[in-house]
Amino acid sequence: MKIGILTSGGDCPGLNAVIRGAVLKGVISHEAEFVGFRWGWKGVVEGDIVPVTRHDVRGLSKQGGTILGSSRTNPFEGENGGPDNIRRMLEAEGIDAIIAIGGEGTLTAARRLVDEGGLPVIGVPKTIDNDLAATDYSFGFDTAVEIATEAIDRLRTTAESHNRCMVLEVMGRHVGWIALHSGMAGGAHAILIPEQPMSIDEICHYVESVRERGRAPLIVVAEGFKLDTMDEAHSHLGLDAFNRPRLGGIAEKLAPIIEERTGIESRHTVLGHIQRGGAPSAYDRVLATRLGMAAVDAAVDRAWGSMVTLRGTDIARVTIAEATGGLNLVPQSRYDEARILFG
């Protein structure tokens, strides 16, 4: 069996561990052959293919990023896009299956290719946001939380040195898992997430409460957070390849308002792509490796349209449709739990 692997969408720690797990399991257990599509779906559409051997993945689990490259290409666009053209390319190259490692956009495209073209695709969930339904956790999330928590620890010392309010923006387009976990771990005085719009008055109340106790306020905000007066998340960066707004800048918007309303000097920091970089945590290396191994088994079983997933501590299979049919939102109970610690 010849299997093609791609990494698409935003990169994250653990992608290389998936590739390594898949190749090792495929070669050792199934005598499979592997190729990689370079730059995500772009490589599928353009037929940009490189061999991936057991030697190529040696020691790869600790390496951040992706050796195959990634992009936000839509496989249905362009003169070579669409299921018919992709099927012809697979047949010409003798490729029997595609393992698509990606998040919401990548897996939505994978589902369409299966549903509309009957293409042999297996999904692997990848998102630092932890926003995919049908999996308890996705690799990359644990590493991103560790990075964000370290940033909170560092910001706290400089905030206290100047008695300032610090507003840290972390990733989280639709869900606030990174903000919630890092905010709780770092002792943030307020955690602002997309699932829970809040008024500026309430935010300023938390800030003033912290100052009254002689502390320097520290707020963590997810990029997708909306004030209760906002219809959409803040965006001034245009659209991505899937016509979604590129989010970012809510911390920059909030800090001067907080300063104006409270009189407390306020600064903002946007953590941005630092959350995606560097070596994956041990947890993410293990999870990514297990998912890669399970994806190969799904391909051997010809379980097209399925996605490997984490359920508790077990690896299972669900349909890609289940994974992309809804978001893994922060439940009210988890936010209420954290909210007791605000202010």
Short mmCIF file of C-alpha atoms in Angstrom, two decimals:
data_model
loop_
_atom_site.label_atom_id
_atom_site.label_comp_id
_atom_site.label_asym_id
_atom_site.label_seq_id
_atom_site.Cartn_x
_atom_site.Cartn_y
_atom_site.Cartn_z
CA MET A 1 0.00 0.00 0.00
CA LYS A 2 1.25 3.46 -0.89
CA ILE A 3 0.11 6.24 1.44
CA GLY A 4 0.45 9.99 0.97
CA ILE A 5 0.66 12.26 4.03
CA LEU A 6 -0.03 15.98 4.19
CA THR A 7 0.04 18.64 6.91
CA SER A 8 -2.27 21.55 6.21
CA GLY A 9 -3.44 24.73 7.91
CA GLY A 10 -1.59 26.32 10.78
CA ASP A 11 1.47 24.40 11.93
CA CYS A 12 1.72 23.17 15.50
CA PRO A 13 4.05 21.14 17.71
CA GLY A 14 3.58 17.41 17.13
CA LEU A 15 3.04 17.30 13.37
CA ASN A 16 6.38 15.58 12.80
CA ALA A 17 5.59 13.05 15.52
CA VAL A 18 2.42 12.07 13.63
CA ILE A 19 4.43 11.59 10.44
CA ARG A 20 7.01 9.49 12.29
CA GLY A 21 4.36 7.36 14.01
CA ALA A 22 2.54 6.74 10.75
CA VAL A 23 5.64 5.81 8.78
CA LEU A 24 7.08 3.51 11.44
CA LYS A 25 3.79 1.68 11.97
CA GLY A 26 3.18 1.42 8.24
CA VAL A 27 6.63 0.11 7.39
CA ILE A 28 6.96 -2.27 10.35
CA SER A 29 3.43 -3.68 10.50
CA HIS A 30 2.07 -3.33 6.97
CA GLU A 31 5.12 -3.02 4.66
CA ALA A 32 3.59 0.21 3.37
CA GLU A 33 5.32 2.84 1.26
CA PHE A 34 4.99 6.54 2.05
CA VAL A 35 5.19 9.82 0.20
CA GLY A 36 4.60 13.34 1.45
CA PHE A 37 2.62 16.09 -0.22
CA ARG A 38 4.56 19.31 0.20
CA TRP A 39 2.78 22.42 1.48
CA GLY A 40 -0.49 20.73 2.43
CA TRP A 41 -3.35 20.55 -0.05
CA LYS A 42 -1.21 22.67 -2.37
CA GLY A 43 1.03 19.64 -2.90
CA VAL A 44 -2.00 17.45 -3.61
CA VAL A 45 -3.37 19.86 -6.21
CA GLU A 46 0.01 20.42 -7.85
CA GLY A 47 1.35 16.87 -7.50
CA ASP A 48 4.31 18.09 -5.45
CA ILE A 49 5.39 14.80 -3.88
CA VAL A 50 8.49 13.61 -2.02
CA PRO A 51 9.33 10.11 -0.72
CA VAL A 52 9.20 9.65 3.06
CA THR A 53 11.20 6.66 4.29
CA ARG A 54 11.92 5.22 7.71
CA HIS A 55 15.31 6.90 7.56
CA ASP A 56 13.66 10.29 6.90
CA VAL A 57 11.63 10.16 10.13
CA ARG A 58 14.47 9.11 12.40
CA GLY A 59 14.41 11.20 15.63
CA LEU A 60 11.58 13.33 14.28
CA SER A 61 9.16 13.28 17.21
CA LYS A 62 11.02 16.00 19.14
CA GLN A 63 11.19 18.40 16.18
CA GLY A 64 8.68 21.22 15.94
CA GLY A 65 6.99 22.41 12.75
CA THR A 66 6.52 20.03 9.84
CA ILE A 67 9.10 18.57 7.46
CA LEU A 68 6.46 18.57 4.71
CA GLY A 69 5.54 22.24 5.01
CA SER A 70 2.03 23.58 5.35
CA SER A 71 -0.32 26.11 3.77
CA ARG A 72 -3.96 27.15 3.83
CA THR A 73 -4.66 26.07 0.25
CA ASN A 74 -8.24 25.13 -0.67
CA PRO A 75 -8.07 21.86 -2.72
CA PHE A 76 -11.25 22.75 -4.57
CA GLU A 77 -9.76 25.87 -6.13
CA GLY A 78 -7.46 26.29 -9.11
CA GLU A 79 -7.33 24.53 -12.48
CA ASN A 80 -5.97 21.33 -10.91
CA GLY A 81 -8.27 21.36 -7.90
CA GLY A 82 -11.38 19.32 -7.22
CA PRO A 83 -11.92 15.59 -6.61
CA ASP A 84 -11.71 14.50 -10.26
CA ASN A 85 -8.30 16.07 -10.82
CA ILE A 86 -7.00 14.81 -7.49
CA ARG A 87 -8.19 11.27 -8.25
CA ARG A 88 -6.31 11.30 -11.55
CA MET A 89 -3.16 12.45 -9.78
CA LEU A 90 -3.46 9.67 -7.17
CA GLU A 91 -3.93 7.05 -9.86
CA ALA A 92 -0.97 8.33 -11.87
CA GLU A 93 1.27 8.23 -8.77
CA GLY A 94 -0.09 4.88 -7.55
CA ILE A 95 -1.17 6.39 -4.22
CA ASP A 96 -3.83 4.36 -2.42
CA ALA A 97 -4.69 6.68 0.48
CA ILE A 98 -4.22 10.17 1.86
CA ILE A 99 -3.66 10.88 5.54
CA ALA A 100 -4.66 14.50 6.05
CA ILE A 101 -3.34 16.04 9.26
CA GLY A 102 -5.11 19.29 10.02
CA GLY A 103 -7.72 21.29 11.83
CA GLU A 104 -11.18 22.60 11.02
CA GLY A 105 -10.44 23.89 7.52
CA THR A 106 -8.28 20.93 6.48
CA LEU A 107 -10.74 18.31 7.70
CA THR A 108 -13.74 20.13 6.22
CA ALA A 109 -11.99 19.97 2.84
CA ALA A 110 -11.17 16.29 3.46
CA ARG A 111 -14.81 15.54 4.22
CA ARG A 112 -15.91 17.19 0.97
CA LEU A 113 -13.37 15.19 -1.03
CA VAL A 114 -14.72 11.98 0.47
CA ASP A 115 -18.40 12.92 0.19
CA GLU A 116 -18.30 14.48 -3.27
CA GLY A 117 -15.54 12.48 -4.89
CA GLY A 118 -15.23 9.26 -2.93
CA LEU A 119 -11.54 9.87 -2.39
CA PRO A 120 -9.56 7.64 0.03
CA VAL A 121 -8.87 10.09 2.86
CA ILE A 122 -8.19 9.51 6.57
CA GLY A 123 -8.15 12.46 8.97
CA VAL A 124 -5.89 13.24 11.93
CA PRO A 125 -7.02 16.10 14.20
CA LYS A 126 -4.51 18.91 14.62
CA THR A 127 -5.26 22.19 16.36
CA ILE A 128 -3.65 24.03 19.23
CA ASP A 129 -7.08 25.59 19.86
CA ASN A 130 -8.49 22.17 20.87
CA ASP A 131 -11.67 23.20 19.04
CA LEU A 132 -12.46 20.03 17.09
CA ALA A 133 -15.47 18.05 18.20
CA ALA A 134 -15.25 14.25 18.58
CA THR A 135 -11.81 14.28 20.20
CA ASP A 136 -11.10 14.98 23.84
CA TYR A 137 -7.77 16.63 23.09
CA SER A 138 -5.74 17.35 19.99
CA PHE A 139 -1.96 17.39 19.91
CA GLY A 140 -0.34 20.82 20.01
CA PHE A 141 -2.76 22.08 22.64
CA ASP A 142 -0.69 20.98 25.63
CA THR A 143 2.44 22.63 24.23
CA ALA A 144 0.58 25.87 23.45
CA VAL A 145 -0.78 25.99 27.01
CA GLU A 146 2.71 25.52 28.43
CA ILE A 147 4.04 28.39 26.27
CA ALA A 148 1.14 30.68 27.22
CA THR A 149 1.54 29.84 30.91
CA GLU A 150 5.23 30.72 30.80
CA ALA A 151 4.31 34.04 29.15
CA ILE A 152 1.85 34.78 31.96
CA ASP A 153 4.52 34.04 34.57
CA ARG A 154 6.92 36.42 32.83
CA LEU A 155 4.36 39.18 32.34
CA ARG A 156 3.38 39.02 36.00
CA THR A 157 6.86 40.03 37.18
CA THR A 158 7.10 43.04 34.89
CA ALA A 159 3.51 44.07 35.67
CA GLU A 160 4.21 44.03 39.41
CA SER A 161 7.45 45.97 38.92
CA HIS A 162 5.49 48.87 37.40
CA ASN A 163 2.07 48.28 39.00
CA ARG A 164 0.51 47.99 35.55
CA CYS A 165 -2.38 46.03 34.10
CA MET A 166 -1.22 43.52 31.49
CA VAL A 167 -3.53 42.07 28.82
CA LEU A 168 -2.21 38.92 27.16
CA GLU A 169 -3.81 37.75 23.90
CA VAL A 170 -3.58 34.05 23.10
CA MET A 171 -4.95 32.03 20.20
CA GLY A 172 -8.50 30.75 20.15
CA ARG A 173 -10.69 31.60 17.16
CA HIS A 174 -13.95 30.02 18.29
CA VAL A 175 -13.10 28.47 21.66
CA GLY A 176 -11.18 29.54 24.73
CA TRP A 177 -9.40 26.39 25.85
CA ILE A 178 -5.88 27.86 25.66
CA ALA A 179 -6.97 30.98 27.53
CA LEU A 180 -8.84 28.94 30.13
CA HIS A 181 -6.06 26.45 30.87
CA SER A 182 -3.15 28.90 30.76
CA GLY A 183 -5.13 31.53 32.66
CA MET A 184 -5.95 29.11 35.47
CA ALA A 185 -2.38 27.74 35.54
CA GLY A 186 -0.87 31.23 35.60
CA GLY A 187 -3.34 32.75 38.07
CA ALA A 188 -4.87 35.30 35.70
CA HIS A 189 -7.30 37.77 37.28
CA ALA A 190 -9.76 37.46 34.38
CA ILE A 191 -10.06 35.06 31.46
CA LEU A 192 -11.94 36.28 28.39
CA ILE A 193 -13.07 33.66 25.87
CA PRO A 194 -15.23 33.56 22.72
CA GLU A 195 -17.95 31.50 24.40
CA GLN A 196 -18.52 34.15 27.09
CA PRO A 197 -19.05 37.75 25.88
CA MET A 198 -18.48 40.25 28.69
CA SER A 199 -19.02 43.97 29.20
CA ILE A 200 -16.13 46.38 29.51
CA ASP A 201 -17.60 47.48 32.84
CA GLU A 202 -17.28 43.95 34.22
CA ILE A 203 -13.70 43.65 32.97
CA CYS A 204 -12.78 46.97 34.56
CA HIS A 205 -14.43 45.86 37.81
CA TYR A 206 -12.07 42.87 37.94
CA VAL A 207 -9.09 45.12 37.21
CA GLU A 208 -10.00 47.61 39.93
CA SER A 209 -10.66 44.82 42.42
CA VAL A 210 -7.17 43.46 41.86
CA ARG A 211 -5.59 46.91 42.26
CA GLU A 212 -7.50 47.48 45.51
CA ARG A 213 -5.83 44.35 46.88
CA GLY A 214 -2.43 45.81 46.00
CA ARG A 215 -1.81 43.52 43.02
CA ALA A 216 -1.02 44.19 39.37
CA PRO A 217 -3.97 42.99 37.24
CA LEU A 218 -3.30 40.37 34.56
CA ILE A 219 -5.94 39.47 31.99
CA VAL A 220 -5.80 36.63 29.45
CA VAL A 221 -7.97 37.03 26.36
CA ALA A 222 -8.54 34.66 23.45
CA GLU A 223 -8.27 36.24 20.01
CA GLY A 224 -11.91 35.39 19.27
CA PHE A 225 -13.33 37.10 22.37
CA LYS A 226 -16.11 39.65 21.84
CA LEU A 227 -17.30 42.40 24.13
CA ASP A 228 -21.04 42.25 24.63
CA THR A 229 -21.31 45.27 22.32
CA MET A 230 -19.50 43.55 19.42
CA ASP A 231 -21.24 41.53 16.70
CA GLU A 232 -18.04 39.89 15.40
CA ALA A 233 -14.59 39.08 16.75
CA HIS A 234 -12.02 41.80 16.15
CA SER A 235 -10.22 41.44 12.82
CA HIS A 236 -8.27 43.86 10.67
CA LEU A 237 -6.07 41.40 8.76
CA GLY A 238 -8.34 40.32 5.89
CA LEU A 239 -9.44 36.78 5.00
CA ASP A 240 -7.62 33.45 4.75
CA ALA A 241 -7.86 30.90 1.91
CA PHE A 242 -11.13 29.56 3.34
CA ASN A 243 -12.63 33.08 3.49
CA ARG A 244 -12.44 33.22 7.27
CA PRO A 245 -11.37 36.48 8.98
CA ARG A 246 -7.80 36.48 10.26
CA LEU A 247 -8.31 37.31 13.90
CA GLY A 248 -6.04 39.27 16.21
CA GLY A 249 -5.78 42.58 17.98
CA ILE A 250 -8.45 42.36 20.67
CA ALA A 251 -5.84 42.87 23.43
CA GLU A 252 -4.61 46.01 21.71
CA LYS A 253 -8.21 47.22 21.61
CA LEU A 254 -8.94 46.44 25.28
CA ALA A 255 -5.80 47.81 26.98
CA PRO A 256 -6.36 51.53 26.24
CA ILE A 257 -10.03 51.28 27.18
CA ILE A 258 -9.11 49.71 30.51
CA GLU A 259 -6.54 52.45 31.13
CA GLU A 260 -9.01 55.20 30.24
CA ARG A 261 -11.78 53.80 32.45
CA THR A 262 -9.71 52.80 35.49
CA GLY A 263 -6.75 55.17 35.37
CA ILE A 264 -4.45 52.15 35.66
CA GLU A 265 -1.58 52.10 33.18
CA SER A 266 -2.27 49.16 30.85
CA ARG A 267 -0.19 47.33 28.27
CA HIS A 268 -1.01 44.53 25.84
CA THR A 269 1.00 41.58 24.53
CA VAL A 270 0.00 39.36 21.61
CA LEU A 271 1.60 35.93 21.94
CA GLY A 272 0.75 34.95 18.36
CA HIS A 273 2.73 32.32 16.51
CA ILE A 274 5.10 31.72 19.42
CA GLN A 275 2.38 29.34 20.65
CA ARG A 276 2.87 27.17 17.57
CA GLY A 277 6.65 27.06 17.57
CA GLY A 278 9.33 24.96 19.16
CA ALA A 279 9.51 21.39 20.34
CA PRO A 280 6.31 19.61 21.42
CA SER A 281 5.74 18.61 25.02
CA ALA A 282 6.12 14.96 26.02
CA TYR A 283 2.33 14.61 26.16
CA ASP A 284 1.93 15.95 22.61
CA ARG A 285 4.72 13.71 21.28
CA VAL A 286 3.01 10.61 22.66
CA LEU A 287 -0.50 11.61 21.53
CA ALA A 288 0.69 12.57 18.04
CA THR A 289 2.63 9.31 17.65
CA ARG A 290 -0.39 7.24 18.70
CA LEU A 291 -2.67 9.11 16.29
CA GLY A 292 -0.24 8.62 13.41
CA MET A 293 -0.04 4.89 14.06
CA ALA A 294 -3.83 4.62 14.28
CA ALA A 295 -4.28 6.57 11.04
CA VAL A 296 -2.24 3.97 9.15
CA ASP A 297 -4.38 1.18 10.58
CA ALA A 298 -7.48 3.06 9.39
CA ALA A 299 -5.99 3.39 5.90
CA VAL A 300 -5.15 -0.33 5.78
CA ASP A 301 -8.76 -1.03 6.80
CA ARG A 302 -9.92 1.33 4.01
CA ALA A 303 -12.02 3.29 6.52
CA TRP A 304 -12.27 6.28 4.21
CA GLY A 305 -13.81 9.38 5.67
CA SER A 306 -12.85 8.42 9.22
CA MET A 307 -10.75 10.40 11.68
CA VAL A 308 -8.65 8.98 14.48
CA THR A 309 -9.46 10.50 17.84
CA LEU A 310 -8.68 10.49 21.55
CA ARG A 311 -11.48 9.26 23.80
CA GLY A 312 -10.36 9.34 27.41
CA THR A 313 -6.99 7.63 27.13
CA ASP A 314 -7.94 5.42 24.17
CA ILE A 315 -7.47 6.04 20.45
CA ALA A 316 -10.69 5.47 18.49
CA ARG A 317 -12.24 6.28 15.12
CA VAL A 318 -15.08 8.63 14.24
CA THR A 319 -16.27 10.06 10.96
CA ILE A 320 -14.71 13.29 9.77
CA ALA A 321 -18.27 14.60 9.56
CA GLU A 322 -18.62 14.13 13.33
CA ALA A 323 -15.39 16.01 13.92
CA THR A 324 -16.30 18.98 11.73
CA GLY A 325 -20.00 19.08 12.53
CA GLY A 326 -19.56 21.13 15.69
CA LEU A 327 -17.04 22.82 17.95
CA ASN A 328 -15.50 21.60 21.17
CA LEU A 329 -16.71 24.57 23.21
CA VAL A 330 -15.68 25.38 26.76
CA PRO A 331 -18.71 24.26 28.79
CA GLN A 332 -20.40 26.68 31.14
CA SER A 333 -19.41 24.59 34.16
CA ARG A 334 -15.70 24.88 33.34
CA TYR A 335 -15.92 28.65 32.91
CA ASP A 336 -17.93 29.08 36.11
CA GLU A 337 -15.25 27.08 37.90
CA ALA A 338 -12.54 29.46 36.68
CA ARG A 339 -14.64 32.58 37.20
CA ILE A 340 -14.63 32.13 40.98
CA LEU A 341 -10.92 33.03 40.82
CA PHE A 342 -11.38 36.30 38.89
CA GLY A 343 -10.67 39.71 40.39
#
